[in-house]
CSV table of C-alpha atoms in Angstrom, one decimal:
chain,number,residue,atom,x,y,z
A,1,UNK,CA,24.8,-79.8,8.3
A,2,UNK,CA,26.3,-77.3,5.8
A,3,UNK,CA,25.0,-73.6,5.6
A,4,UNK,CA,22.4,-72.9,2.5
A,5,UNK,CA,22.5,-69.7,1.0
A,6,UNK,CA,19.3,-67.7,0.6
A,7,UNK,CA,17.8,-67.5,-2.7
A,8,UNK,CA,19.6,-64.5,-4.7
A,9,UNK,CA,22.5,-64.6,-2.5
A,10,UNK,CA,25.8,-63.5,-3.5
A,11,UNK,CA,24.5,-62.1,-7.0
A,12,UNK,CA,27.1,-59.6,-8.5
A,13,UNK,CA,29.7,-60.4,-6.0
A,14,UNK,CA,33.3,-61.9,-6.3
A,15,UNK,CA,34.2,-65.3,-5.5
A,16,UNK,CA,36.2,-63.9,-2.6
A,17,UNK,CA,33.1,-62.2,-1.3
A,18,UNK,CA,30.8,-65.0,-1.7
A,19,UNK,CA,33.3,-67.1,0.0
A,20,UNK,CA,33.2,-64.9,3.0
A,21,UNK,CA,29.5,-64.8,2.9
A,22,UNK,CA,29.7,-68.6,2.9
A,23,UNK,CA,32.4,-68.6,5.7
A,24,UNK,CA,30.1,-66.3,7.9
A,25,UNK,CA,27.0,-68.4,7.3
A,26,UNK,CA,28.9,-71.3,8.1
A,27,UNK,CA,30.0,-70.2,11.4
A,28,UNK,CA,26.4,-69.3,12.3
A,29,UNK,CA,25.1,-72.5,11.3
A,30,UNK,CA,27.8,-74.6,12.7
A,31,UNK,CA,28.4,-73.1,16.1
A,32,UNK,CA,25.8,-73.5,18.8
A,33,UNK,CA,25.1,-70.6,20.8
A,34,UNK,CA,25.7,-67.9,18.4
A,35,UNK,CA,23.3,-65.2,18.1
A,36,UNK,CA,24.7,-62.7,15.6
A,37,UNK,CA,28.0,-62.0,13.8
A,38,UNK,CA,29.7,-58.9,12.4
A,39,UNK,CA,32.7,-58.2,10.4
A,40,UNK,CA,33.9,-54.5,10.8
A,41,UNK,CA,36.5,-52.6,8.9
A,42,UNK,CA,39.4,-50.7,10.5
A,43,UNK,CA,37.3,-47.6,10.2
A,44,UNK,CA,34.2,-49.1,11.9
A,45,UNK,CA,32.3,-49.8,8.9
A,46,UNK,CA,30.1,-53.1,8.8
A,47,UNK,CA,31.4,-55.4,5.9
A,48,UNK,CA,29.7,-58.6,6.7
A,49,UNK,CA,26.7,-59.6,9.2
A,50,UNK,CA,24.4,-62.4,9.8
A,51,UNK,CA,21.4,-62.3,11.9
A,52,UNK,CA,20.5,-66.3,12.3
A,53,UNK,CA,17.1,-65.6,13.6
A,54,UNK,CA,15.7,-63.7,10.5
A,55,UNK,CA,13.3,-65.6,8.1
A,56,UNK,CA,15.4,-64.8,5.2
A,57,UNK,CA,18.3,-67.1,6.4
A,58,UNK,CA,21.7,-66.5,8.2
A,59,UNK,CA,23.4,-64.2,5.6
A,60,UNK,CA,20.4,-61.9,5.6
A,61,UNK,CA,21.0,-58.3,6.0
A,62,UNK,CA,18.8,-56.3,8.3
A,63,UNK,CA,16.8,-53.3,7.2
A,64,UNK,CA,17.8,-50.2,8.9
A,65,UNK,CA,16.1,-49.7,11.9
A,66,UNK,CA,14.2,-53.3,11.8
A,67,UNK,CA,16.8,-55.3,13.6
A,68,UNK,CA,15.9,-56.7,16.9
A,69,UNK,CA,18.1,-55.4,20.0
A,70,UNK,CA,21.4,-56.9,19.7
A,71,UNK,CA,21.2,-57.6,16.0
A,72,UNK,CA,24.5,-57.8,14.1
A,73,UNK,CA,24.0,-54.0,13.1
A,74,UNK,CA,24.2,-53.0,16.8
A,75,UNK,CA,26.9,-55.8,17.3
A,76,UNK,CA,29.1,-54.0,14.5
A,77,UNK,CA,28.8,-50.6,16.6
A,78,UNK,CA,30.0,-52.5,19.8
A,79,UNK,CA,32.7,-54.2,18.1
A,80,UNK,CA,34.1,-51.1,16.7
A,81,UNK,CA,34.0,-49.7,20.1
A,82,UNK,CA,35.3,-52.3,21.9
A,83,UNK,CA,38.2,-52.6,19.1
A,84,UNK,CA,39.2,-49.0,19.6
A,85,UNK,CA,39.1,-49.1,23.4
A,86,UNK,CA,41.1,-52.4,23.7
A,87,UNK,CA,43.5,-50.9,21.2
A,88,UNK,CA,44.0,-47.8,23.3
A,89,UNK,CA,44.4,-49.8,26.5
A,90,UNK,CA,46.9,-52.0,25.0
A,91,UNK,CA,49.1,-49.0,23.8
A,92,UNK,CA,48.8,-47.6,27.1
A,93,UNK,CA,50.0,-50.7,28.9
A,94,UNK,CA,52.8,-51.2,26.3
A,95,UNK,CA,50.7,-54.6,25.6
A,96,UNK,CA,51.4,-55.1,21.9
A,97,UNK,CA,48.5,-56.1,19.5
A,98,UNK,CA,45.2,-57.1,20.8
A,99,UNK,CA,44.2,-60.5,19.7
A,100,UNK,CA,40.9,-61.3,21.5
A,101,UNK,CA,38.4,-59.4,23.6
A,102,UNK,CA,35.8,-61.2,25.5
A,103,UNK,CA,32.9,-60.0,27.7
A,104,UNK,CA,30.7,-62.2,29.8
A,105,UNK,CA,27.2,-60.9,30.8
A,106,UNK,CA,24.5,-62.5,32.8
A,107,UNK,CA,22.4,-62.6,29.4
A,108,UNK,CA,25.0,-63.7,27.0
A,109,UNK,CA,28.8,-62.8,25.8
A,110,UNK,CA,30.6,-60.8,23.3
A,111,UNK,CA,33.7,-61.8,21.7
A,112,UNK,CA,35.9,-59.5,19.4
A,113,UNK,CA,38.9,-60.9,17.5
A,114,UNK,CA,41.4,-59.2,15.1
A,115,UNK,CA,41.2,-60.5,11.6
A,116,UNK,CA,43.7,-58.3,9.6
A,117,UNK,CA,44.7,-54.7,8.9
A,118,UNK,CA,42.4,-53.7,11.7
A,119,UNK,CA,39.4,-55.3,10.6
A,120,UNK,CA,37.4,-57.1,13.5
A,121,UNK,CA,35.2,-60.2,13.9
A,122,UNK,CA,32.6,-59.8,16.6
A,123,UNK,CA,30.1,-62.6,17.9
A,124,UNK,CA,27.3,-62.2,20.2
A,125,UNK,CA,26.4,-65.6,22.0
A,126,UNK,CA,24.0,-67.1,24.1
A,127,UNK,CA,24.8,-67.2,28.0
A,128,UNK,CA,25.0,-71.0,27.8
A,129,UNK,CA,27.4,-71.1,24.9
A,130,UNK,CA,30.6,-72.9,25.1
A,131,UNK,CA,33.2,-70.1,25.0
A,132,UNK,CA,36.0,-72.4,23.9
A,133,UNK,CA,34.0,-73.5,21.0
A,134,UNK,CA,33.2,-70.1,19.8
A,135,UNK,CA,36.8,-68.9,20.1
A,136,UNK,CA,38.2,-71.8,18.3
A,137,UNK,CA,35.8,-71.3,15.5
A,138,UNK,CA,36.3,-67.5,15.5
A,139,UNK,CA,40.0,-68.3,15.1
A,140,UNK,CA,39.3,-70.6,12.2
A,141,UNK,CA,37.3,-67.8,10.4
A,142,UNK,CA,40.2,-65.4,11.0
A,143,UNK,CA,42.7,-67.7,9.5
A,144,UNK,CA,40.5,-68.3,6.5
A,145,UNK,CA,39.3,-64.7,6.0
A,146,UNK,CA,42.7,-62.8,6.9
A,147,UNK,CA,44.5,-63.5,3.8
A,148,UNK,CA,41.6,-62.5,1.4
A,149,UNK,CA,40.5,-59.4,3.2
A,150,UNK,CA,42.2,-57.1,1.0
A,151,UNK,CA,41.4,-53.4,0.5
A,152,UNK,CA,39.6,-54.3,-2.8
A,153,UNK,CA,37.3,-56.8,-1.0
A,154,UNK,CA,36.6,-54.4,1.8
A,155,UNK,CA,35.6,-52.0,-0.7
A,156,UNK,CA,33.2,-54.5,-2.6
A,157,UNK,CA,31.8,-55.5,1.0
A,158,UNK,CA,31.2,-51.9,1.9
A,159,UNK,CA,29.4,-51.2,-1.2
A,160,UNK,CA,27.5,-54.5,-1.2
A,161,UNK,CA,26.2,-53.4,2.3
A,162,UNK,CA,25.4,-49.8,1.4
A,163,UNK,CA,23.3,-51.0,-1.5
A,164,UNK,CA,21.4,-53.7,0.5
A,165,UNK,CA,20.1,-50.7,2.8
């Protein structure tokens, strides 16, 4: 089943920004077990998010303070912190670039994957998710999004997120 964009979705955005929104919606719609997704810039700002349980549809943006615990807005904060922590650990251990971080908990999992230029993709998943399937689809997203996530597009996405709040 293809992802359907909500009414009014993507108005005023460039084709690259609409494509990234579509890729994110598709990730949520197509991969079982995903609770929320966030794309975060290297400086920790939320660029894209998706709350699949909201009425407005998978690409809907949560209102400030209204999101449920574990929403993609919260996920963005966690992703940014984990990205910084793992990069610091890799530097101390002479481990090179961090490609993926995974945290498993009793009630779910969090995955963080590098996109490009320090940007990160974060996924919060259910405890019964297939971790291999989620990691595979995250890698597909990164492969498709990495080359288009230019400084200009990141700026457009930031402005779009700010105006939606």
